[in-house]
Structures are given as structure tokens and as C-alpha cells.
Amino acid sequence: MTQPPRLAVVVKGWPRLSETFIAQELVALEAAGHTFDIWSLRHPTDTKRHPLHDRLWARVRYLPEYLHDDPGRVDAARAVARTLPGYAQARAIWRADLARDRSRNRIRRFGQACVMAAELPAGTRGLYAHFLHTPASVARYAALMRGLPWGFSAHAKDIWTSPDWDIAEKLETGPGGAGFGATCTAYGATRLRDLAADPGRIDLIYHGLDLSRFPPPPRRALRHPGDPLRLLSVGRLVEKKGFDRLIGALAGLPEGLDWRWIHIGGGALGQELANRAEAAGIAARIDWRGACDQPEVIAAMRAADLFVLPSRIAADGDRDGLPNVLMEAASQRLPIVATPTAAIPEFIETGIHGLLVDPAPVPLAQAIATLAADPARAAAMADAALERLRTRFRMDPGIARLSERLTALCSPVAA
């Protein structure tokens, strides 16, 4: 039996705790018979790994994160890349991109693409990038040099902070355009289809959740209104996650409500948010746990009473897609308070599967207090979210569609 076409999968960094959805997808694609190498633009910065990362057989290849880090490798790759049939076209497209984006990052992308194009193993049939900005640019230039097709999965920041011209040209039907694009929300798919020369090449493929990786939800006893309320949030400490607003909400909870908040995740705003909590007089009630692996996250979800994710749109336009942590919380029958930002309403209909409120302190505080006072209603919504997850947001249908797309991309006709 012949092996499926060999892919080169391009990612920003590997492994990354905050991108469990990529690891879940790649494990499932291997199980579906796909073989690939992972090409990472950056070395890992997380000190922990998810168990999922250890299930992959794929070889991980690290490109020079900065070109000056390995000048010998870069120079040798450029010499090889210049001999490739598509180098001149790739360079022309890159120079046009550079004229509109005169950044070191844009120069680095082309250098990394030269290394990738020069070092791709024999038998590689196509390239597949996770994220439409930097990884897709590297994949696009390298694919042009080697005369190979490429595709991508787009998620959140890459859709909403990339310039229209950059996205539109990657979605062209001519040379350099992606053979297909997948995105994980209807919200993001609408934007990409509006910019695509052929909207039919954009697929809505929800990440979904592989429920076999999660324990059955705990049998939760109804919390008595007088018991301490155990709140949990999981997400990076960055602007779009809205944790500054949540700290304001926690400071505004009713005086008679006894609560504790656990936060899981790293991020650049950690000290600033800790200072806010100290100034608000609530620091003693907060447990900043930092980055955790998935078993630790699930254990925290099973012990919590309420999951809170106050996502909002950042000043630069960055925003969430459909955060997988919401589905993970639902898998453990954990009631949810979130916001109607981006694609979150695609999974949670407010009042049925959880409460969605404006990402501001007062409505967040009101929603938390409402469910704290009515644990039966919170439990009913958690049951409904779990049922929605099981019936509408399982991983399998999306993996089947993505597998079809990747097989077609790497077929001899496409190549």
C-alpha cells in the first residue's frame, strides 16, 4: 500500500501550550494516514508540553529564527534556492510585498523560505501553513521556489490584523495563491471569502474537540449559594482576552459573595494585571498559576464552579476566533460566562449554553453574581453546552474534510 502524499507543515513555533488545537489536528491527520514534517519558524519558549505533543511521529525541523543566528546555513540555502525554477518568481512577489511592508520580519520570511525550499526532503508534495500571516508567507515563497502547491488554516489574529492586500494576494487563483484555505469559524470565513478571488476555496472547518482525550464530566453537586464560588479562566495575558475588565468585575462583585479566581496562562501583561488586582484590593483572592499543561487545566476545570472568558477586540483589531478552552470547559460540564465577541456565539447561545455579556466590568460582575445565586440554572446551561459539544462540535467531521483537502492538494494533478 502506497503512503499518502508527504506534507510540510509550517507553524509559528513548536510546541506551544496555547495552540493545543494545532497539536490535536496534526495527531488526527497522522491517524488518518498523512505523513509530514513540521517546520517551525521559532524554537519553543514554553517549559511544559501537552501529552498530545508526545503522540506525534512527525519530525520537527527548526528554521533559523533570526537569519543572523545561522549565517552559514542561510547562505548555503540561498545558493541552492537561486537554482530552483521558481526562485525568480518568488523573489519578485517577495519584493512587491516588501515594498508595502518594509520590515525586518518580511526580510526574515524570505530568508526562512529559502532555507525551507533548499532543505525540503524528496517526495514532498505540498505545503500547509497554520496561520495566514508569517507562516503562510514562508510557505508561499517556498512553494513558489519549488513549484509545489500550498494551503493554509487561518484562525484569529492572522485574519484580523493582516493587511487586506496580503490576504487577497494569498487567496489569488494564479501563481502564488493558496490551493485552499480553511478557517475555524464562520465569522472568519466570511472575511476571507470577501477577499478571495474564489470564495469556494475557503472551507469552514471547526477545530471541534476530540472527546476521547478528556475524562467524562464530573457529577457536580449543586453549589450552595453560601459556599465559596470557585472561578476559573484560561487564556494568555494579552489585551484581547479582556482580563483587565475581569479584574474590574471581580472588584465589583457583591460584598457578601465569597469567591476565589484561578487564572491559567502566561503572557506579557502578567505584572500589570497583578498590580491592578493589588490596587483593587482583591489580590489575596487570586491564584495566578501561569502556563499549565492540559492535564492540569482539566483538573482545574473539574474543581471549578464557573468558567469566565471576557474576550474583547484589541486596539489593533486582534480578537479571538472560537477559543477551544470554551469547548474544553463544556466537556467537563462547567458553566460558562463569556462575551459575544468574534465567533463565541457560534458555540454558545446566551441563556441556553451559558451567559454572554458585554466585555465590561459591570455586566461581567452581574453575570457572575447571577449564576452564583442560581446554581440550578448554571447547571442546566452547562448540560446544554455539553450536549451541543457532543452533537455539533466533535473533531471528526472537520478532520475528514481537511484530510480530503490535503489529499487533493498533494495529488499529482495539483502538484
Coordinates of N, CA and C in Angstrom, one line a residue, residues 17 20 46-52 213-215 220 232-234 262-266 287-304 307 325 328 332 334:
L17 N 2.0 25.7 24.2 CA 0.8 25.3 25.0 C -0.5 26.0 24.6
T20 N -3.1 24.2 21.4 CA -3.4 22.8 21.5 C -4.2 22.3 20.3
D46 N 7.9 27.7 25.8 CA 7.2 27.1 27.0 C 8.0 26.0 27.6
T47 N 8.0 26.0 28.9 CA 8.8 25.0 29.7 C 8.0 23.6 29.8
K48 N 6.7 23.6 29.5 CA 6.0 22.4 29.6 C 5.5 22.0 28.2
R49 N 5.0 20.7 28.1 CA 4.4 20.2 26.9 C 3.1 19.5 27.3
H50 N 2.2 19.5 26.3 CA 0.9 18.8 26.4 C 1.2 17.3 26.1
P51 N 0.5 16.4 26.7 CA 0.7 15.0 26.3 C 0.5 14.7 24.8
L52 N -0.4 15.6 24.2 CA -0.6 15.5 22.7 C 0.7 15.6 21.9
R213 N -9.9 12.4 24.4 CA -8.8 12.9 25.2 C -9.2 13.4 26.6
F214 N -10.5 13.5 26.9 CA -11.0 14.1 28.1 C -11.7 13.1 28.9
P215 N -11.6 13.2 30.2 CA -12.4 12.3 31.1 C -13.8 12.7 31.1
R220 N -21.4 16.9 39.2 CA -21.3 18.1 40.0 C -22.6 18.2 40.9
L232 N -12.7 30.2 37.3 CA -11.5 29.8 36.6 C -11.5 30.5 35.2
S233 N -10.4 30.9 34.8 CA -10.1 31.4 33.5 C -8.9 30.8 32.9
V234 N -8.9 30.5 31.6 CA -7.7 30.0 31.0 C -7.5 30.8 29.7
I262 N -9.0 31.5 39.9 CA -7.8 30.9 39.4 C -7.6 31.3 37.9
H263 N -6.4 31.8 37.6 CA -6.0 32.1 36.2 C -4.9 31.2 35.8
I264 N -5.1 30.6 34.6 CA -4.1 29.7 34.0 C -3.6 30.3 32.6
G265 N -2.4 30.5 32.5 CA -1.8 31.1 31.2 C -0.7 32.1 31.5
G266 N 0.2 32.2 30.5 CA 1.3 33.2 30.6 C 0.9 34.4 29.8
D287 N -5.3 33.4 42.3 CA -4.2 32.4 42.2 C -3.7 32.4 40.7
W288 N -2.6 33.1 40.5 CA -2.0 33.2 39.2 C -1.1 31.9 39.0
R289 N -1.6 31.0 38.2 CA -0.9 29.7 38.1 C 0.1 29.6 36.9
G290 N 0.1 30.6 36.0 CA 1.0 30.6 34.9 C 0.6 29.5 33.9
A291 N 1.5 29.2 33.0 CA 1.3 28.2 32.0 C 1.2 26.8 32.6
C292 N 0.2 26.1 32.1 CA 0.0 24.7 32.7 C -0.2 23.8 31.5
D293 N 0.1 22.5 31.7 CA -0.2 21.5 30.6 C -1.7 21.1 30.7
Q294 N -2.2 20.4 29.7 CA -3.6 20.1 29.6 C -4.1 19.3 30.8
P295 N -3.4 18.3 31.3 CA -4.0 17.6 32.5 C -4.2 18.6 33.7
E296 N -3.3 19.5 33.8 CA -3.5 20.5 34.9 C -4.7 21.4 34.6
V297 N -4.9 21.8 33.4 CA -6.1 22.6 33.0 C -7.4 21.8 33.3
I298 N -7.4 20.6 32.8 CA -8.6 19.8 33.0 C -8.9 19.6 34.5
A299 N -7.9 19.3 35.3 CA -8.1 19.2 36.7 C -8.7 20.4 37.3
A300 N -8.2 21.6 36.9 CA -8.7 22.8 37.4 C -10.2 23.0 37.0
M301 N -10.5 22.6 35.8 CA -11.9 22.8 35.3 C -12.8 21.9 36.1
R302 N -12.4 20.7 36.4 CA -13.2 19.8 37.2 C -13.5 20.3 38.6
A303 N -12.5 21.1 39.1 CA -12.7 21.6 40.5 C -13.4 22.9 40.6
A304 N -13.6 23.6 39.5 CA -14.2 24.9 39.5 C -15.7 24.9 39.4
F307 N -16.6 29.0 34.7 CA -15.6 29.4 33.8 C -15.9 30.8 33.2
V325 N -10.8 26.6 24.7 CA -11.0 26.4 26.1 C -12.5 26.4 26.5
E328 N -13.5 23.0 25.9 CA -12.9 22.1 27.0 C -13.7 22.3 28.3
Q332 N -16.4 19.4 30.5 CA -16.4 19.0 31.9 C -17.6 19.5 32.7
L334 N -18.8 22.4 32.9 CA -18.5 23.6 33.7 C -19.3 24.8 33.2

